[in-house]
Amino acid sequence: MIHKLYDSAAAAVADIFDGATVLIGGFGEAGSPIELIHALIDQGARELTVVNNNTGSGHVGLAALIENGRVAKMICSFPRTANSTVFPDLYSRNKIELELVPQGTLAERIRAGGAGIPAFFTATSVGTQLAEGKELRQFNGREYVLEHALTADFALIKCRSADRLGNLVYNKTARNFSPVMATAAQTTIVQADKYVAAGELEPESIVTPAIYVDRIVAVSTPLQESDLVAAGAQYP
Amino acid sequence: MTTATNTAMGWSRQDIARKIAADIPDGAFVNLGIGMPESVVNHIPDGREVIFHTENGLLGMGPAPPAGEEDPELINAGKRHVTAITGASFFHHADSFAMIRGGHIDICVLGAMQVSQAGDLANWSIGEADAAPAVGGAMDLVAGAKQIFVATQHCTKSGKPKLVESITLPATGLAVVSRVYTDMAIFDVRNGAFELVELAPDIDLQTLQDNTGAAIIIPGHAEAGKAASL
C-alpha cells in the first residue's frame, strides 16, 4: 500500500544530507514551503546548493536558511527583492556563490531535468554576459545557446491539496516552479494545506500526478512570509 | 501621484502609459515589465480586449484588488497583489515561459537603462562587481515576444541620454526593441536608427536631439541634427 504521509515536517526532511542540491518552490512568498524550510534549518544540513527564483526576504524561510549558513550556492534568476538583505549582503562579502540564470531558462532547465533531456538550445541570453563560454549553434539562421538540465537530490514544495497517492493541485500563482521541481528531484517533499483521500481531486484537474511525489506533510494553516517579515520575525 | 517638483516638460508617466495602451491592438496578449510598464494596464481604451500575461504564471491578470482583499498567492511578476479576470488561467513556470520563448506573446513592454539605435537593450545590470546581479525574465522576454516596446524616461536621473548609438551597460538582448516611448517622444527603431514617430507637444526637435545620444531620423527628412555628445 502506498503511504506518503509523514507525521511532521521534521520527519519528512530528516535525511537531507550535507552538500545536497535542493529545489525550493515559490516565487517570492507565493508557494514558498516555509514550514519545510524551517524544518530543514532545525535539521542542520550544510553546504547546500539551493535552486529558487529568489533568495527569500526578511529573516525567515529561505532567507533564514541562508542566514544560518546552510547554503553554499544559490541558483536563481532574481536574488534581490523587496526586504531581501541576507543574500545581497553575503554576496557582496564573497561568502556565498551565485549562479544567475534567466527565469525561463531556469524553469526549462528544471523541466528538462525532470523529462530526461540533458540539455537544450534556447535564444534566451544570446549576445549577453550570461551566454559567455557556452556553446552556440545556428538553427534556421538564428543563434541559440546550449543550456544544461538541472536535477536535484530533493525538492521542497507547497500545494493546496494533496491526495493519499500524492496527486497535487496548487493555489493560483503559488503554483509557479513547483510542478516542474516535483519532476526533477530524487525525492520530492510536499507540504499541503489539505490532505485528502484518493478520488477527492478531479482527475482532469490534477496538476502534479502522484508519480512525482514521495512525501507529504499536512500543514493546514501555513505561515505567511510577508506577515512574519512585517512582524520583524527571525528564524529560529 | 507625487507632487514633487516637476520641472520636466513633455509627457508624464501616465501620458506615456496612455500612448502605449493606444498602440496595443484589440485581442493582443501582452506582458508588462516591472515599473513604468505596469501602469499600461490602466489605460486600455474602452471596447478593446487585451489579455495580460504575467510570467509567474497567470494569463488574464486584472488590476490590483481593493485594500483588504489582497491574496498573497495571487501576485504579478513584480510581486505586487493583482486579481484574475473572468476567464483567467494559472500555469506553472515552464508553461509560462513557453508562452514567451515560443513566440506566443504579441507585445512585451519593458523599462530600459539604455537602448541603442540598433535596438539593443540594457535593463538588467549596471555591471557593479560586488552587487548581486538580477535578471529575472527580461532575457526570455526580449528573445521570445513578437514585439518589444520600451517605456522609459528619455534621460537618466543625472541627465544622460538613455537612447544611444551603442549600449555601454551589459546587454539584455541585441536588436530586440521595435519601439521606444519616452517623456519627450516616440520612436520606431528601424534600419539601425531612431525614427521619430511623435514628439511630445512642448518639446522641440533641437531639445530632443540635444538629449539623445544618437542621430534622430525624421522619416522623409534628413537627420534632425548630429548626435549629442556623451
Coordinates of C-alpha atoms in Angstrom, one line a residue:
Chain A
M1 CA 0.0 0.0 0.0
I2 CA 1.3 3.4 -0.9
H3 CA 1.9 5.5 2.1
K4 CA 3.5 9.0 1.6
L5 CA 2.1 10.9 4.6
Y6 CA 4.7 11.9 7.2
D7 CA 3.8 13.0 10.7
S8 CA 5.9 16.1 10.7
A9 CA 8.0 18.4 8.5
A10 CA 10.9 17.3 10.7
A11 CA 10.4 13.7 9.8
A12 CA 10.0 14.5 6.1
V13 CA 13.3 16.4 5.8
A14 CA 15.3 14.2 8.2
D15 CA 17.6 12.6 5.5
I16 CA 18.6 15.7 3.6
F17 CA 22.4 15.5 3.7
D18 CA 25.3 17.9 3.7
G19 CA 26.1 19.0 0.2
A20 CA 22.7 18.1 -1.3
T21 CA 21.1 20.1 -4.1
V22 CA 17.6 21.2 -3.1
L23 CA 15.0 22.7 -5.4
I24 CA 12.7 25.0 -3.3
G25 CA 9.4 26.1 -4.8
G26 CA 8.0 29.6 -4.6
F27 CA 8.1 32.9 -6.3
G28 CA 8.7 35.4 -3.6
E29 CA 6.4 34.2 -0.8
A30 CA 3.8 32.8 -3.1
G31 CA 4.2 29.0 -2.9
S32 CA 7.2 29.1 -0.5
P33 CA 7.2 25.9 1.6
I34 CA 8.1 27.8 4.7
E35 CA 7.4 25.0 7.3
L36 CA 9.6 22.6 5.3
I37 CA 12.4 25.2 5.1
H38 CA 12.2 25.9 8.8
A39 CA 12.4 22.1 9.5
L40 CA 15.5 22.0 7.3
I41 CA 17.1 24.7 9.3
D42 CA 16.3 22.7 12.5
Q43 CA 17.7 19.6 10.9
G44 CA 21.1 21.2 10.3
A45 CA 22.2 20.1 6.8
R46 CA 25.0 22.3 5.4
E47 CA 26.8 23.2 2.2
L48 CA 23.5 23.0 0.3
T49 CA 23.0 24.1 -3.3
V50 CA 19.6 25.7 -3.4
V51 CA 17.5 26.4 -6.5
N52 CA 14.8 29.1 -6.1
N53 CA 13.8 32.1 -8.2
N54 CA 14.8 34.4 -5.4
T55 CA 16.7 34.4 -2.1
G56 CA 14.0 35.0 0.4
S57 CA 13.1 38.1 2.4
G58 CA 13.5 39.3 5.9
H59 CA 15.0 36.7 8.3
V60 CA 12.6 33.8 7.8
G61 CA 12.1 31.0 5.3
L62 CA 14.7 30.8 2.6
A63 CA 16.5 34.0 3.8
A64 CA 16.8 32.3 7.3
L65 CA 18.3 29.1 5.7
I66 CA 20.9 31.3 4.0
E67 CA 21.5 33.5 7.1
N68 CA 22.1 30.4 9.2
G69 CA 25.0 29.5 7.0
R70 CA 23.5 26.4 5.4
V71 CA 23.7 27.4 1.7
A72 CA 27.0 27.3 -0.2
K73 CA 25.5 28.2 -3.5
M74 CA 22.2 29.7 -4.9
I75 CA 21.0 29.1 -8.4
C76 CA 18.4 31.7 -9.1
S77 CA 17.2 34.5 -11.5
F78 CA 16.5 37.4 -9.2
P79 CA 18.4 37.4 -5.9
R80 CA 17.3 40.9 -4.9
T81 CA 13.7 41.6 -4.0
A82 CA 11.9 43.8 -1.5
N83 CA 13.1 43.1 2.0
S84 CA 15.8 40.9 0.7
T85 CA 19.1 41.7 2.5
V86 CA 20.6 38.5 3.7
F87 CA 21.8 37.2 0.3
P88 CA 22.9 40.5 -1.1
D89 CA 25.0 41.2 2.0
L90 CA 26.7 37.7 1.9
Y91 CA 27.3 38.0 -1.8
S92 CA 28.9 41.4 -1.5
R93 CA 31.3 39.9 1.1
N94 CA 32.1 36.9 -1.2
K95 CA 30.6 34.5 1.3
I96 CA 28.1 32.7 -1.0
E97 CA 28.2 31.5 -4.6
L98 CA 25.6 32.6 -7.2
E99 CA 24.7 31.0 -10.5
L100 CA 22.5 33.6 -12.2
V101 CA 20.1 32.1 -14.7
P102 CA 17.4 33.8 -16.8
Q103 CA 14.0 32.9 -15.3
G104 CA 12.7 31.0 -18.3
T105 CA 15.9 29.2 -18.7
L106 CA 15.8 28.2 -15.1
A107 CA 12.3 26.8 -15.4
E108 CA 13.2 25.0 -18.6
R109 CA 16.5 23.5 -17.2
I110 CA 14.4 22.0 -14.4
R111 CA 11.7 20.8 -16.8
A112 CA 14.4 19.2 -19.0
G113 CA 15.9 17.6 -15.9
G114 CA 12.6 16.0 -15.0
A115 CA 12.0 14.9 -18.5
G116 CA 15.3 13.2 -19.1
I117 CA 16.6 15.8 -21.5
P118 CA 20.2 16.5 -20.7
A119 CA 20.5 19.9 -22.5
F120 CA 18.7 22.1 -24.9
F121 CA 19.3 25.2 -27.1
T122 CA 17.5 28.5 -26.5
A123 CA 17.6 32.0 -27.9
T124 CA 17.4 33.5 -24.4
S125 CA 20.7 35.3 -23.3
V126 CA 22.3 35.0 -26.7
G127 CA 24.6 38.1 -27.1
T128 CA 24.8 38.7 -23.3
Q129 CA 27.2 38.0 -20.5
L130 CA 25.1 35.1 -19.4
A131 CA 25.9 33.2 -22.6
E132 CA 29.7 33.7 -22.4
G133 CA 31.6 30.5 -22.5
K134 CA 28.6 28.5 -23.6
E135 CA 28.2 26.6 -26.9
L136 CA 26.3 28.5 -29.6
R137 CA 24.7 27.0 -32.7
Q138 CA 22.6 28.3 -35.5
F139 CA 19.2 26.8 -36.4
N140 CA 17.2 28.2 -39.3
G141 CA 19.5 31.3 -39.4
R142 CA 19.1 32.2 -35.7
E143 CA 21.7 31.8 -33.0
Y144 CA 20.9 29.7 -29.9
V145 CA 22.9 28.9 -26.7
L146 CA 23.2 25.4 -25.1
E147 CA 21.8 25.1 -21.6
H148 CA 22.1 22.0 -19.4
A149 CA 19.3 20.3 -17.4
L150 CA 19.1 20.8 -13.7
T151 CA 18.2 17.9 -11.4
A152 CA 18.4 17.7 -7.6
D153 CA 18.5 15.4 -4.7
F154 CA 15.4 16.9 -3.1
A155 CA 12.6 19.2 -3.9
L156 CA 10.6 21.1 -1.2
I157 CA 7.3 22.4 -2.5
K158 CA 3.9 23.6 -1.3
C159 CA 0.5 22.8 -2.7
R160 CA -3.1 23.5 -1.8
S161 CA -4.3 19.9 -1.8
A162 CA -2.6 16.5 -1.9
D163 CA -4.4 13.2 -2.0
R164 CA -3.2 10.0 -0.4
L165 CA -1.5 8.8 -3.6
G166 CA 0.4 12.1 -4.0
N167 CA -1.6 13.9 -6.7
L168 CA -1.4 17.6 -6.2
V169 CA -3.3 20.8 -7.0
Y170 CA -1.9 24.3 -6.3
N171 CA -3.3 27.7 -5.5
K172 CA -3.2 30.5 -8.1
T173 CA 0.2 32.0 -8.7
A174 CA 1.6 29.9 -5.8
R175 CA 2.0 27.1 -8.4
N176 CA 5.0 28.8 -10.2
F177 CA 8.1 26.5 -10.2
S178 CA 6.6 23.6 -8.0
P179 CA 5.2 21.3 -10.7
V180 CA 8.5 21.3 -12.7
M181 CA 10.6 21.0 -9.5
A182 CA 8.5 17.9 -8.4
T183 CA 9.6 16.1 -11.6
A184 CA 13.3 16.9 -11.3
A185 CA 14.3 15.7 -7.8
Q186 CA 15.2 12.2 -6.5
T187 CA 12.9 12.9 -3.5
T188 CA 10.0 15.3 -3.7
I189 CA 8.7 16.5 -0.4
V190 CA 5.4 18.4 -0.3
Q191 CA 3.6 20.5 2.3
A192 CA -0.1 20.5 1.6
D193 CA -2.7 22.9 3.0
K194 CA -5.1 20.0 2.8
Y195 CA -4.6 16.2 2.7
V196 CA -7.5 14.4 1.2
A197 CA -8.5 10.8 0.3
A198 CA -7.7 9.4 -3.2
G199 CA -10.6 10.3 -5.5
E200 CA -11.3 13.7 -3.9
L201 CA -9.3 15.5 -6.6
E202 CA -10.9 15.7 -10.0
P203 CA -8.6 13.6 -12.3
E204 CA -8.9 16.1 -15.2
S205 CA -7.7 18.9 -12.8
I206 CA -4.7 17.3 -11.2
V207 CA -1.6 19.4 -11.9
T208 CA 1.2 17.1 -10.5
P209 CA 0.5 13.4 -10.9
A210 CA 1.3 11.2 -8.0
I211 CA 4.3 9.6 -9.6
Y212 CA 6.4 12.7 -8.9
V213 CA 5.6 12.9 -5.2
D214 CA 7.4 11.0 -2.5
R215 CA 6.5 12.5 0.8
I216 CA 3.5 14.7 2.1
V217 CA 3.2 16.7 5.2
A218 CA -0.1 18.3 6.1
V219 CA 0.3 22.0 7.2
S220 CA -3.3 23.3 7.5
T221 CA -2.5 26.9 8.4
P222 CA 0.8 27.7 6.9
L223 CA 2.8 30.8 8.0
Q224 CA 2.8 33.7 5.5
E225 CA 6.2 35.0 4.9
S226 CA 5.0 38.6 4.5
D227 CA 3.3 38.5 7.9
L228 CA 6.5 37.3 9.5
V229 CA 8.6 39.9 7.8
A230 CA 6.2 42.7 8.7
A231 CA 6.4 41.5 12.4
G232 CA 10.2 41.5 12.2
A233 CA 10.3 37.8 12.9
Q234 CA 13.6 35.8 12.8
Y235 CA 14.0 32.0 12.5
P236 CA 15.0 30.2 14.6
Chain B
M1 CA 1.0 60.6 -8.0
T2 CA 3.6 62.5 -6.2
T3 CA 3.5 66.3 -6.1
A4 CA 7.3 66.6 -6.2
T5 CA 8.8 69.4 -8.1
N6 CA 8.4 68.7 -11.8
T7 CA 10.5 70.8 -14.0
A8 CA 10.5 68.4 -16.9
M9 CA 8.3 69.2 -19.9
G10 CA 6.9 66.5 -22.1
W11 CA 4.7 63.6 -21.3
S12 CA 4.0 62.4 -17.8
R13 CA 4.4 58.7 -16.9
Q14 CA 0.6 58.3 -17.2
D15 CA 0.7 60.0 -20.6
I16 CA 3.4 57.5 -21.8
A17 CA 1.3 54.6 -20.5
R18 CA -1.7 56.0 -22.3
K19 CA 0.3 56.3 -25.6
I20 CA 1.5 52.7 -25.3
A21 CA -2.0 51.4 -24.5
A22 CA -3.4 53.2 -27.5
D23 CA -1.0 51.2 -29.7
I24 CA -2.0 47.8 -28.4
P25 CA -4.5 46.2 -30.7
D26 CA -7.7 44.5 -29.8
G27 CA -7.2 40.8 -29.0
A28 CA -3.4 41.2 -28.1
F29 CA -1.7 39.1 -25.5
V30 CA 0.6 41.4 -23.7
N31 CA 3.3 41.1 -21.0
L32 CA 4.1 44.2 -18.9
G33 CA 7.5 44.6 -17.3
I34 CA 8.1 45.9 -13.8
G35 CA 7.9 49.7 -13.1
M36 CA 6.6 52.2 -15.6
P37 CA 5.1 49.5 -18.0
E38 CA 2.8 48.2 -15.2
S39 CA 0.6 51.3 -15.5
V40 CA -0.3 50.5 -19.1
V41 CA -2.9 48.1 -17.7
N42 CA -4.9 51.2 -16.5
H43 CA -5.2 52.9 -19.9
I44 CA -6.5 50.3 -22.4
P45 CA -9.2 52.1 -24.4
D46 CA -12.8 51.1 -23.8
G47 CA -14.1 48.4 -26.1
R48 CA -10.7 46.8 -26.6
E49 CA -10.0 43.4 -25.2
V50 CA -6.3 42.9 -24.2
I51 CA -5.2 39.9 -22.2
F52 CA -2.3 40.5 -19.8
H53 CA 0.2 37.7 -19.1
T54 CA 2.4 37.8 -16.0
E55 CA 5.3 35.4 -16.3
N56 CA 5.0 34.0 -12.8
G57 CA 2.0 32.0 -14.1
L58 CA -1.2 34.0 -14.9
L59 CA -2.9 34.8 -18.2
G60 CA -5.7 37.2 -17.6
M61 CA -4.2 39.5 -15.0
G62 CA -6.6 42.1 -13.7
P63 CA -6.0 45.3 -11.7
A64 CA -4.9 45.5 -8.1
P65 CA -7.5 44.3 -5.6
P66 CA -9.2 46.7 -3.2
A67 CA -7.4 47.3 0.1
G68 CA -8.1 44.4 2.5
E69 CA -8.7 41.9 -0.4
E70 CA -5.1 41.1 -1.2
D71 CA -4.2 37.5 -1.6
P72 CA -0.5 36.6 -1.0
E73 CA -0.8 33.8 -3.5
L74 CA -2.2 36.0 -6.3
I75 CA 0.7 38.3 -7.4
N76 CA 2.3 39.5 -10.6
A77 CA 6.0 39.2 -11.7
G78 CA 6.8 42.4 -9.7
K79 CA 5.4 40.5 -6.6
R80 CA 2.5 43.0 -6.3
H81 CA -1.0 41.9 -5.5
V82 CA -3.2 41.6 -8.5
T83 CA -6.6 40.0 -9.5
A84 CA -7.5 37.4 -12.1
I85 CA -10.1 38.4 -14.7
T86 CA -13.1 36.2 -15.6
G87 CA -11.6 33.6 -18.0
A88 CA -8.1 33.8 -16.5
S89 CA -5.8 30.7 -16.2
F90 CA -3.0 29.7 -14.0
F91 CA 0.0 27.6 -15.1
H92 CA 3.5 26.7 -14.0
H93 CA 6.7 28.5 -14.9
A94 CA 7.8 26.2 -17.7
D95 CA 4.5 26.7 -19.4
S96 CA 4.5 30.4 -18.8
F97 CA 7.9 30.8 -20.3
A98 CA 7.0 28.5 -23.2
M99 CA 4.4 31.2 -24.0
I100 CA 7.2 33.8 -24.0
R101 CA 10.0 31.8 -25.6
G102 CA 7.7 30.1 -28.1
G103 CA 6.7 33.4 -29.6
H104 CA 3.1 33.5 -28.4
I105 CA 3.2 36.9 -26.6
D106 CA 2.3 39.6 -29.1
I107 CA 3.8 42.6 -27.2
C108 CA 6.0 43.0 -24.2
V109 CA 6.6 46.4 -22.7
L110 CA 9.8 46.8 -20.7
G111 CA 11.8 49.5 -19.0
A112 CA 15.3 50.4 -20.0
M113 CA 18.6 51.7 -18.8
Q114 CA 19.9 52.1 -22.3
V115 CA 18.5 51.4 -25.8
S116 CA 20.8 51.6 -28.9
Q117 CA 19.9 52.7 -32.4
A118 CA 20.3 49.0 -33.4
G119 CA 17.6 48.1 -30.9
D120 CA 20.0 46.6 -28.3
L121 CA 18.5 46.8 -24.8
A122 CA 20.3 47.1 -21.5
N123 CA 17.9 46.9 -18.5
W124 CA 19.2 44.3 -16.0
S125 CA 22.7 45.2 -14.7
I126 CA 24.8 48.2 -14.0
G127 CA 27.8 46.0 -14.0
E128 CA 28.8 46.5 -10.4
A129 CA 31.1 43.7 -9.3
D130 CA 30.0 43.4 -5.7
A131 CA 26.3 43.9 -6.2
A132 CA 24.3 40.7 -6.8
P133 CA 23.1 40.8 -10.4
A134 CA 19.4 40.0 -11.0
V135 CA 18.0 39.2 -14.4
G136 CA 14.5 37.7 -13.9
G137 CA 12.6 37.1 -17.1
A138 CA 13.9 40.0 -19.1
M139 CA 16.2 38.0 -21.4
D140 CA 13.5 35.5 -22.1
L141 CA 11.0 38.2 -22.9
V142 CA 13.3 40.1 -25.3
A143 CA 14.3 36.8 -27.1
G144 CA 10.7 35.5 -27.4
A145 CA 8.0 38.1 -27.5
K146 CA 6.9 39.2 -31.0
Q147 CA 7.4 42.9 -30.4
I148 CA 9.4 44.7 -27.6
F149 CA 8.2 48.2 -26.7
V150 CA 10.3 50.2 -24.3
A151 CA 8.8 52.7 -21.8
T152 CA 11.4 54.9 -20.2
Q153 CA 12.3 58.4 -19.2
H154 CA 14.3 59.9 -22.0
C155 CA 17.3 60.6 -19.8
T156 CA 18.8 59.1 -16.6
K157 CA 18.3 60.8 -13.3
S158 CA 21.6 62.6 -13.8
G159 CA 20.5 63.8 -17.2
K160 CA 22.4 61.5 -19.5
P161 CA 20.7 60.2 -22.7
K162 CA 19.3 56.6 -22.5
L163 CA 18.9 56.4 -26.2
V164 CA 22.4 55.9 -27.5
E165 CA 24.5 54.8 -30.6
S166 CA 25.8 51.7 -28.7
I167 CA 24.9 50.4 -25.3
T168 CA 27.7 50.5 -22.7
L169 CA 25.9 48.6 -20.0
P170 CA 25.5 44.8 -20.1
A171 CA 23.0 43.7 -22.8
T172 CA 19.7 42.1 -22.1
G173 CA 19.3 41.3 -25.8
L174 CA 20.6 42.5 -29.2
A175 CA 18.4 44.1 -31.9
V176 CA 15.3 43.4 -30.0
V177 CA 13.5 46.7 -29.4
S178 CA 11.0 47.8 -32.1
R179 CA 9.5 51.0 -30.4
V180 CA 10.5 53.4 -27.7
Y181 CA 8.2 55.6 -25.7
T182 CA 9.8 58.4 -23.6
D183 CA 8.6 61.6 -21.9
M184 CA 9.9 63.5 -25.0
A185 CA 9.0 61.4 -28.0
I186 CA 8.0 58.1 -29.5
F187 CA 10.5 56.4 -31.9
D188 CA 10.5 53.3 -34.1
V189 CA 13.8 51.5 -34.1
R190 CA 14.3 50.7 -37.7
N191 CA 17.2 50.2 -40.1
G192 CA 19.7 50.8 -37.3
A193 CA 18.3 54.2 -36.3
F194 CA 15.7 56.0 -34.1
E195 CA 12.9 57.2 -36.4
L196 CA 10.7 59.9 -34.9
V197 CA 7.1 58.9 -34.7
E198 CA 5.7 61.6 -32.4
L199 CA 7.1 64.5 -30.5
A200 CA 5.6 65.5 -27.1
P201 CA 3.7 68.8 -27.5
D202 CA 6.1 71.1 -25.6
I203 CA 9.4 69.6 -26.8
D204 CA 11.2 71.0 -29.9
L205 CA 13.4 69.0 -32.2
Q206 CA 16.6 70.6 -31.0
T207 CA 15.8 69.8 -27.4
L208 CA 15.1 66.2 -28.4
Q209 CA 18.3 65.8 -30.3
D210 CA 20.3 67.5 -27.5
N211 CA 19.0 64.9 -25.1
T212 CA 19.5 61.9 -27.4
G213 CA 22.9 60.1 -27.7
A214 CA 22.3 59.1 -31.3
A215 CA 21.1 60.7 -34.5
I216 CA 17.3 61.1 -34.8
I217 CA 15.8 60.3 -38.2
I218 CA 12.7 62.1 -39.2
P219 CA 11.0 60.0 -41.9
G220 CA 11.0 61.9 -45.2
H221 CA 13.6 64.4 -43.9
A222 CA 17.3 64.4 -43.3
E223 CA 18.5 63.8 -39.8
A224 CA 17.4 66.4 -37.3
G225 CA 20.9 67.1 -36.1
K226 CA 24.1 65.4 -35.2
A227 CA 24.2 63.2 -32.2
A228 CA 24.6 64.9 -28.9
S229 CA 28.0 64.1 -27.4
L230 CA 28.0 61.7 -24.4

